[in-house]
Short mmCIF file of C-alpha atoms in Angstrom, two decimals:
data_model
loop_
_atom_site.label_atom_id
_atom_site.label_comp_id
_atom_site.label_asym_id
_atom_site.label_seq_id
_atom_site.Cartn_x
_atom_site.Cartn_y
_atom_site.Cartn_z
CA MET A 1 -16.33 4.02 24.75
CA PRO A 2 -12.41 2.35 24.12
CA ILE A 3 -10.78 1.39 27.64
CA VAL A 4 -7.59 3.62 27.83
CA THR A 5 -4.48 1.75 29.40
CA GLY A 6 -1.35 3.24 30.67
CA VAL A 7 1.98 4.34 28.62
CA SER A 8 5.00 2.17 28.35
CA GLU A 9 7.44 4.78 28.80
CA THR A 10 6.70 7.52 31.31
CA LEU A 11 6.73 11.30 30.11
CA PRO A 12 5.52 14.59 31.68
CA ASP A 13 1.69 15.04 30.76
CA HIS A 14 1.46 17.92 28.27
CA ARG A 15 -1.90 17.26 27.05
CA HIS A 16 -3.80 20.06 25.23
CA PRO A 17 -6.84 21.06 26.88
CA VAL A 18 -9.99 19.73 25.13
CA SER A 19 -13.84 18.77 25.48
CA GLN A 20 -14.38 15.64 27.17
CA GLN A 21 -17.29 14.86 24.95
CA VAL A 22 -14.80 12.81 22.76
CA GLY A 23 -17.92 11.94 20.46
CA HIS A 24 -18.41 15.55 19.12
CA ARG A 25 -15.17 16.82 19.54
CA PRO A 26 -14.02 18.18 16.16
CA ILE A 27 -10.41 16.67 14.77
CA HIS A 28 -7.97 19.37 14.44
CA ARG A 29 -4.38 20.11 14.94
CA PRO A 30 -4.18 20.88 18.53
CA MET A 31 -1.91 24.43 18.42
CA ASP A 32 -3.65 26.29 15.64
CA GLY A 33 -6.72 24.75 15.11
CA THR A 34 -6.42 24.23 11.61
CA ALA A 35 -7.12 20.82 9.73
CA MET A 36 -5.04 17.83 10.66
CA ARG A 37 -3.35 16.28 7.94
CA ILE A 38 -3.59 12.47 8.05
CA ALA A 39 -1.81 9.71 6.31
CA VAL A 40 -3.60 6.22 6.52
CA ILE A 41 -1.13 3.26 5.51
CA ILE A 42 -2.71 -0.04 4.43
CA PRO A 43 -0.78 -2.82 3.23
CA VAL A 44 -2.49 -5.42 0.95
CA PHE A 45 -1.26 -8.60 -0.40
CA ASN A 46 -4.46 -9.43 -3.12
CA ASP A 47 -7.15 -8.64 -0.82
CA TRP A 48 -8.30 -5.87 -2.83
CA ASP A 49 -12.18 -6.53 -2.44
CA SER A 50 -11.41 -6.13 1.16
CA PHE A 51 -9.66 -2.54 0.70
CA ILE A 52 -12.21 -0.94 -1.71
CA ILE A 53 -14.83 -1.50 0.99
CA LEU A 54 -12.44 -0.37 3.78
CA VAL A 55 -11.71 2.97 1.75
CA ARG A 56 -15.22 3.73 1.39
CA GLU A 57 -15.88 2.93 5.33
CA LEU A 58 -12.92 5.36 5.89
CA ASP A 59 -14.64 7.98 4.16
CA ARG A 60 -18.13 7.39 5.91
CA VAL A 61 -16.47 7.62 9.29
CA PHE A 62 -14.60 10.70 8.39
CA ALA A 63 -17.77 12.78 7.60
CA GLY A 64 -17.97 15.97 9.44
CA ILE A 65 -14.40 16.01 10.91
CA ASN A 66 -12.13 18.81 10.21
CA ALA A 67 -9.15 16.84 8.61
CA ALA A 68 -7.37 16.08 5.57
CA VAL A 69 -7.23 12.50 4.76
CA GLU A 70 -4.97 11.00 2.30
CA VAL A 71 -4.91 7.11 2.27
CA PHE A 72 -1.76 5.00 0.84
CA PRO A 73 -2.46 1.37 0.02
CA ILE A 74 1.14 -0.57 -0.46
CA ASP A 75 0.58 -3.25 -2.89
CA ASP A 76 3.32 -5.72 -1.66
CA GLY A 77 3.96 -7.49 -4.47
CA SER A 78 0.30 -8.97 -5.21
CA THR A 79 0.34 -12.17 -7.61
CA GLU A 80 -3.38 -11.27 -8.53
CA PRO A 81 -4.13 -8.55 -10.82
CA ILE A 82 -5.25 -5.15 -9.67
CA PRO A 83 -8.57 -4.15 -10.08
CA PHE A 84 -8.31 -0.40 -10.79
CA PRO A 85 -9.43 1.40 -12.68
CA ALA A 86 -11.95 -1.36 -13.75
CA LYS A 87 -13.44 -0.74 -9.93
CA PRO A 88 -13.10 3.14 -9.44
CA ILE A 89 -12.81 4.79 -5.90
CA ASP A 90 -13.36 8.10 -7.31
CA ASP A 91 -16.58 8.92 -5.44
CA LEU A 92 -15.31 9.63 -2.13
CA CYS A 93 -16.31 12.98 -0.20
CA ASN A 94 -14.40 13.16 3.21
CA VAL A 95 -11.02 11.40 1.84
CA ASP A 96 -9.14 13.54 -0.04
CA ARG A 97 -6.54 11.43 -1.69
CA VAL A 98 -5.91 7.64 -2.47
CA GLU A 99 -2.64 6.91 -4.00
CA LEU A 100 -1.34 3.57 -4.16
CA LEU A 101 2.23 2.54 -3.77
CA SER A 102 3.39 -0.51 -5.91
CA LEU A 103 6.64 -2.53 -4.50
CA VAL A 104 9.03 -4.35 -6.83
CA CYS A 105 8.45 -7.53 -4.86
CA ASN A 106 6.89 -8.72 -2.12
CA LEU A 107 8.81 -7.69 0.82
CA GLY A 108 6.22 -8.90 3.52
CA HIS A 109 3.54 -7.30 5.25
CA GLN A 110 6.11 -5.53 8.30
CA ARG A 111 8.51 -4.51 5.57
CA ALA A 112 5.86 -3.12 3.39
CA ILE A 113 4.60 -0.74 6.43
CA ALA A 114 8.03 0.19 6.91
CA THR A 115 8.40 1.12 3.27
CA ALA A 116 5.21 3.47 3.35
CA LEU A 117 6.02 5.16 6.42
CA THR A 118 9.42 6.37 4.76
CA GLU A 119 7.50 7.78 2.08
CA ALA A 120 5.13 9.66 4.46
CA TYR A 121 8.06 10.91 6.15
CA ARG A 122 9.36 11.84 2.84
CA ARG A 123 6.75 14.29 2.27
CA GLN A 124 6.62 16.19 5.59
CA VAL A 125 3.12 17.33 5.20
CA PHE A 126 1.45 14.99 7.70
CA ASP A 127 0.84 15.62 11.06
CA ILE A 128 -0.06 12.16 11.85
CA VAL A 129 0.50 8.73 10.24
CA CYS A 130 -2.12 6.05 11.04
CA VAL A 131 -1.15 2.31 10.15
CA MET A 132 -4.25 -0.34 9.84
CA ASP A 133 -4.70 -3.74 8.15
CA GLY A 134 -6.93 -3.63 5.04
CA ASP A 135 -9.00 -6.61 5.80
CA GLY A 136 -11.47 -4.91 8.58
CA GLU A 137 -9.77 -6.38 11.47
CA ASP A 138 -8.71 -3.17 12.17
CA ARG A 139 -12.27 -1.11 12.39
CA PRO A 140 -11.97 2.42 10.61
CA LYS A 141 -14.51 3.71 13.70
CA ASP A 142 -11.48 2.43 15.89
CA LEU A 143 -8.80 4.41 13.98
CA VAL A 144 -11.19 7.85 14.74
CA SER A 145 -10.89 6.56 18.47
CA LEU A 146 -7.03 6.18 18.27
CA ILE A 147 -6.91 10.05 16.62
CA ARG A 148 -9.11 11.47 19.40
CA GLU A 149 -6.62 9.91 21.82
CA HIS A 150 -3.85 11.67 20.23
CA LEU A 151 -5.19 14.88 20.84
CA SER A 152 -5.25 14.49 24.40
CA TYR A 153 -1.72 12.89 24.01
CA PRO A 154 0.04 14.60 20.99
CA ASP A 155 3.62 13.13 21.88
CA HIS A 156 2.75 9.72 22.31
CA VAL A 157 2.51 6.71 19.78
CA ILE A 158 -1.30 5.59 20.31
CA VAL A 159 -1.65 2.10 19.65
CA ALA A 160 -4.75 -0.76 20.05
CA ARG A 161 -4.45 -3.54 22.23
CA ARG A 162 -7.04 -6.00 21.58
CA CYS A 163 -9.59 -6.64 24.28
CA GLU A 164 -11.17 -9.12 22.46
CA ARG A 165 -10.05 -11.65 19.48
CA SER A 166 -12.05 -12.85 16.91
CA GLU A 167 -9.42 -16.07 16.28
CA GLY A 168 -9.98 -19.67 16.98
CA PRO A 169 -8.96 -21.71 20.43
CA ALA A 170 -6.07 -23.19 18.60
CA PHE A 171 -4.84 -19.71 17.42
CA GLN A 172 -4.95 -18.27 20.60
CA ALA A 173 -3.46 -20.96 22.53
CA PHE A 174 -0.90 -20.47 20.23
CA TYR A 175 -0.53 -16.91 20.47
CA THR A 176 -0.53 -17.10 24.97
CA VAL A 177 2.33 -19.42 24.31
CA TYR A 178 4.28 -17.10 22.16
CA LYS A 179 3.53 -14.15 24.42
CA MET A 180 5.12 -16.18 27.39
CA ALA A 181 8.32 -17.37 25.44
CA PHE A 182 8.82 -13.89 24.17
CA ALA A 183 8.61 -12.33 27.58
CA VAL A 184 11.19 -15.00 28.82
CA LEU A 185 13.88 -14.45 25.88
CA THR A 186 13.73 -10.71 26.02
CA GLY A 187 12.16 -9.66 28.96
CA ARG A 188 9.83 -7.35 27.49
CA ARG A 189 5.83 -7.60 26.61
CA ILE A 190 4.38 -6.68 23.15
CA ASP A 191 0.21 -6.58 23.80
CA PHE A 192 -0.34 -4.66 20.64
CA GLY A 193 -0.04 -4.78 16.83
CA ASN A 194 0.30 -2.75 13.85
CA PHE A 195 -2.84 -0.55 14.39
CA CYS A 196 -1.45 2.83 15.65
CA VAL A 197 -0.99 6.24 15.52
CA ILE A 198 2.37 8.07 14.64
CA PRO A 199 2.86 11.84 15.18
CA ALA A 200 4.83 13.52 13.02
CA LYS A 201 7.54 14.43 15.42
CA ALA A 202 7.97 10.69 16.23
CA LEU A 203 8.07 9.49 12.50
CA GLU A 204 11.75 10.61 11.79
CA ARG A 205 12.69 8.10 14.76
CA VAL A 206 10.45 5.45 13.49
CA VAL A 207 11.77 5.34 9.82
CA HIS A 208 15.46 5.82 11.36
CA PHE A 209 15.18 2.73 13.20
CA PRO A 210 16.64 -0.38 11.87
CA ASP A 211 14.36 -2.81 13.84
CA VAL A 212 11.65 -1.04 12.19
CA TRP A 213 11.94 -3.28 8.59
CA ASN A 214 11.04 -6.43 10.61
CA HIS A 215 8.54 -5.84 13.38
CA LEU A 216 6.71 -2.45 14.10
CA ALA A 217 5.32 -3.23 17.32
CA ALA A 218 8.78 -4.73 18.66
CA ALA A 219 10.59 -1.48 17.01
CA LEU A 220 8.02 1.05 19.07
CA VAL A 221 8.90 -0.81 22.33
CA LYS A 222 12.65 -0.79 21.79
CA SER A 223 12.66 2.57 20.61
CA ARG A 224 11.65 4.00 24.07
CA LEU A 225 8.91 6.43 22.28
CA PRO A 226 5.90 6.88 24.81
CA ILE A 227 3.02 4.62 24.05
CA ARG A 228 -0.29 5.16 24.98
CA LYS A 229 -2.60 2.04 24.56
CA VAL A 230 -6.35 2.06 23.91
CA GLU A 231 -8.15 -1.24 24.35
CA LEU A 232 -10.52 -1.93 21.19
CA PRO A 233 -12.28 -5.02 19.90
CA ARG A 234 -11.02 -7.15 16.67
CA GLY A 235 -13.29 -6.44 13.94
CA ASN A 236 -14.22 -8.81 11.30
CA ARG A 237 -12.59 -9.63 7.96
CA TYR A 238 -14.87 -7.60 5.17
CA ALA A 239 -14.13 -10.39 2.45
CA GLY A 240 -11.93 -13.79 1.83
CA ARG A 241 -9.85 -15.48 3.93
CA SER A 242 -6.52 -14.28 5.68
CA LYS A 243 -3.55 -14.41 3.59
CA MET A 244 -1.54 -15.36 7.00
CA SER A 245 -0.26 -19.03 6.53
CA LEU A 246 1.36 -20.78 9.94
CA ILE A 247 4.83 -20.22 8.53
CA ALA A 248 4.17 -16.45 8.47
CA LEU A 249 2.83 -16.16 11.81
CA VAL A 250 5.88 -18.31 13.01
CA THR A 251 8.30 -15.36 11.11
CA HIS A 252 6.25 -13.05 12.74
CA GLY A 253 6.71 -13.84 16.01
CA LEU A 254 10.56 -14.81 15.37
CA SER A 255 10.89 -11.11 13.56
CA ALA A 256 9.67 -9.82 17.07
CA VAL A 257 12.10 -11.77 19.05
CA SER A 258 15.17 -10.70 16.39
CA THR A 259 14.43 -6.99 17.06
CA PHE A 260 15.55 -7.49 20.94
CA SER A 261 18.50 -10.34 19.85
CA ASP A 262 20.88 -8.62 21.77
CA ALA A 263 19.12 -9.19 24.99
CA VAL A 264 17.91 -12.71 23.89
CA PHE A 265 21.64 -13.29 23.37
CA VAL A 266 22.69 -12.11 26.67
CA ARG A 267 19.89 -14.21 28.24
CA LEU A 268 21.48 -17.24 26.74
CA LEU A 269 24.71 -16.20 27.63
CA LEU A 270 23.95 -15.99 31.08
CA MET A 271 21.91 -19.19 31.15
CA SER A 272 24.68 -21.05 29.58
CA LEU A 273 27.09 -20.05 32.23
CA GLY A 274 25.06 -20.75 34.89
CA MET A 275 24.49 -24.35 33.32
CA ALA A 276 28.20 -24.71 33.18
CA GLY A 277 28.46 -23.81 36.69
CA MET A 278 26.31 -25.91 37.92
CA VAL A 279 27.85 -29.03 35.80
CA ALA A 280 31.16 -27.82 37.83
CA VAL A 281 29.41 -28.12 41.03
CA GLY A 282 28.25 -31.21 40.16
CA LEU A 283 31.48 -32.99 39.13
CA LEU A 284 32.59 -31.69 42.13
CA GLY A 285 30.12 -33.78 44.27
CA VAL A 286 30.82 -36.81 41.97
CA MET A 287 34.83 -36.21 43.10
CA ALA A 288 33.73 -35.85 46.68
CA VAL A 289 31.51 -39.13 46.93
CA ARG A 290 34.11 -41.09 45.07
CA LEU A 291 36.91 -39.84 47.68
CA PHE A 292 35.66 -39.52 50.69
CA THR A 293 32.65 -41.63 51.17
CA GLU A 294 31.82 -45.76 50.46
CA LEU A 295 28.38 -44.65 48.48
CA ALA A 296 29.87 -44.76 45.10
CA VAL A 297 28.90 -47.72 42.74
CA PRO A 298 31.49 -49.24 40.77
CA GLY A 299 31.27 -47.39 37.75
CA TRP A 300 29.14 -44.71 38.73
CA ALA A 301 31.35 -42.20 39.08
CA SER A 302 33.33 -42.46 35.79
CA THR A 303 29.66 -42.53 33.90
CA VAL A 304 28.09 -39.52 35.67
CA SER A 305 31.67 -37.46 35.57
CA GLY A 306 31.62 -38.37 31.76
CA LEU A 307 27.97 -37.01 31.33
CA LEU A 308 28.49 -33.98 33.59
CA PHE A 309 31.90 -33.03 31.40
CA ILE A 310 30.14 -33.43 28.03
CA LEU A 311 27.32 -31.03 29.55
CA LEU A 312 29.94 -28.54 30.79
CA VAL A 313 31.55 -28.90 27.00
CA GLN A 314 28.41 -27.69 25.74
CA ALA A 315 27.59 -25.10 27.89
CA VAL A 316 30.57 -23.34 27.53
CA MET A 317 30.63 -23.47 23.61
CA PHE A 318 27.30 -22.44 23.86
CA SER A 319 28.30 -19.44 25.99
CA VAL A 320 31.03 -18.79 23.32
CA VAL A 321 28.59 -18.84 20.52
CA ALA A 322 26.20 -16.70 22.28
CA ALA A 323 29.17 -14.03 22.89
CA PHE A 324 29.93 -14.15 19.22
CA LEU A 325 26.48 -13.58 17.87
CA THR A 326 25.93 -11.01 20.82
CA LEU A 327 29.36 -8.79 19.19
CA ALA A 328 28.67 -9.54 15.48
CA GLY A 329 24.87 -8.19 16.11
CA ARG A 330 26.01 -5.06 17.01
CA SER A 331 28.82 -4.59 14.50
CA ALA A 332 26.65 -5.51 11.63
CA PRO A 333 25.04 -2.49 9.55
CA GLY A 334 21.13 -2.82 9.80
CA MET A 335 18.94 -1.81 7.27
CA VAL A 336 17.86 1.69 7.97
CA PRO A 337 14.54 2.41 5.97
CA ALA A 338 14.82 5.95 5.99
CA SER A 339 17.51 5.66 3.46
CA ASP A 340 17.03 2.39 1.96
CA ALA A 341 13.51 1.41 1.63
CA LEU A 342 12.01 3.88 -0.93
CA ARG A 343 14.31 1.81 -3.42
CA PHE A 344 11.45 -0.52 -3.30
CA ILE A 345 8.72 1.73 -4.80
CA ARG A 346 7.88 0.48 -8.25
CA GLU A 347 5.37 3.16 -9.19
CA ARG A 348 3.14 5.50 -7.41
CA THR A 349 -0.65 5.78 -8.74
CA VAL A 350 -3.30 8.10 -8.02
CA LEU A 351 -6.47 6.21 -7.65
CA ALA A 352 -8.83 9.03 -6.16
CA GLY A 353 -8.68 12.53 -5.67
CA SER A 354 -5.64 14.73 -7.21
#
């Protein structure tokens, strides 16, 4: 059983009374008992072998569940040939439809997700939208656990927080340093990724939030939507190796920081002002030692004063730059997925279902 943690934002608990035997509880729309309409969004870049395995595994875990499931793989400008229809996936029993969304170019993992979320919102037929990676590290059986948690907390975004990780020690060390730096710069914590379930009533806010274009998890935190976290282990890749390079990982981390750019610049502004204040106090101390004591060594006061004055000028310049960057960031128009993302979809192709 997954371990459930608290929410990042507190709202009154309006959970629907359901059976405690979650392993045997049917998935249905809580209010009227009809089949829940579920969209599963899966970004893919060249990793089609893993995707095919994932779809078949999704079809297996949804067996016996009263839900209408549609899967939306997003081809994020793959450079390798797409194996359909050479490898058909038309023998599915519990997944009603698989529709490929092909992008005109490689936008990157996060922007591909934002585009698919906008497509799901445009259709206005889904009760929940699920986001998961297509390589197997987000396990289909865990998706069912997140959906079951949604039944108890229908107003919350349900996210997976990793209680076990499969990466090597170097990656985990880098990730720990990144989380510490993120907390220092932004004053916030992000301990979950893209694996999540978004209810329909929250989807409208999500796709109108400009920061979703750069980083989904950070945007969810910033959006003030109620979040429910479920601790789940990371699975193993189905096939091949990860396409995520070191540069891509660093860019992904910086994208999360950029979501809170206002807070970052304000913190830097306050830090630089504090540094300027300490330098000013240092200059006054040097002057006091030079004028009122006999401790000063010849040439010492001018050397120290010169160094402190340089630091003061740099701190003041940094403060001015941080202030202008904060103002510029607040006045610049952002990329809003709800109005801008769909133009990147080149083609919609039904791979299974009708």
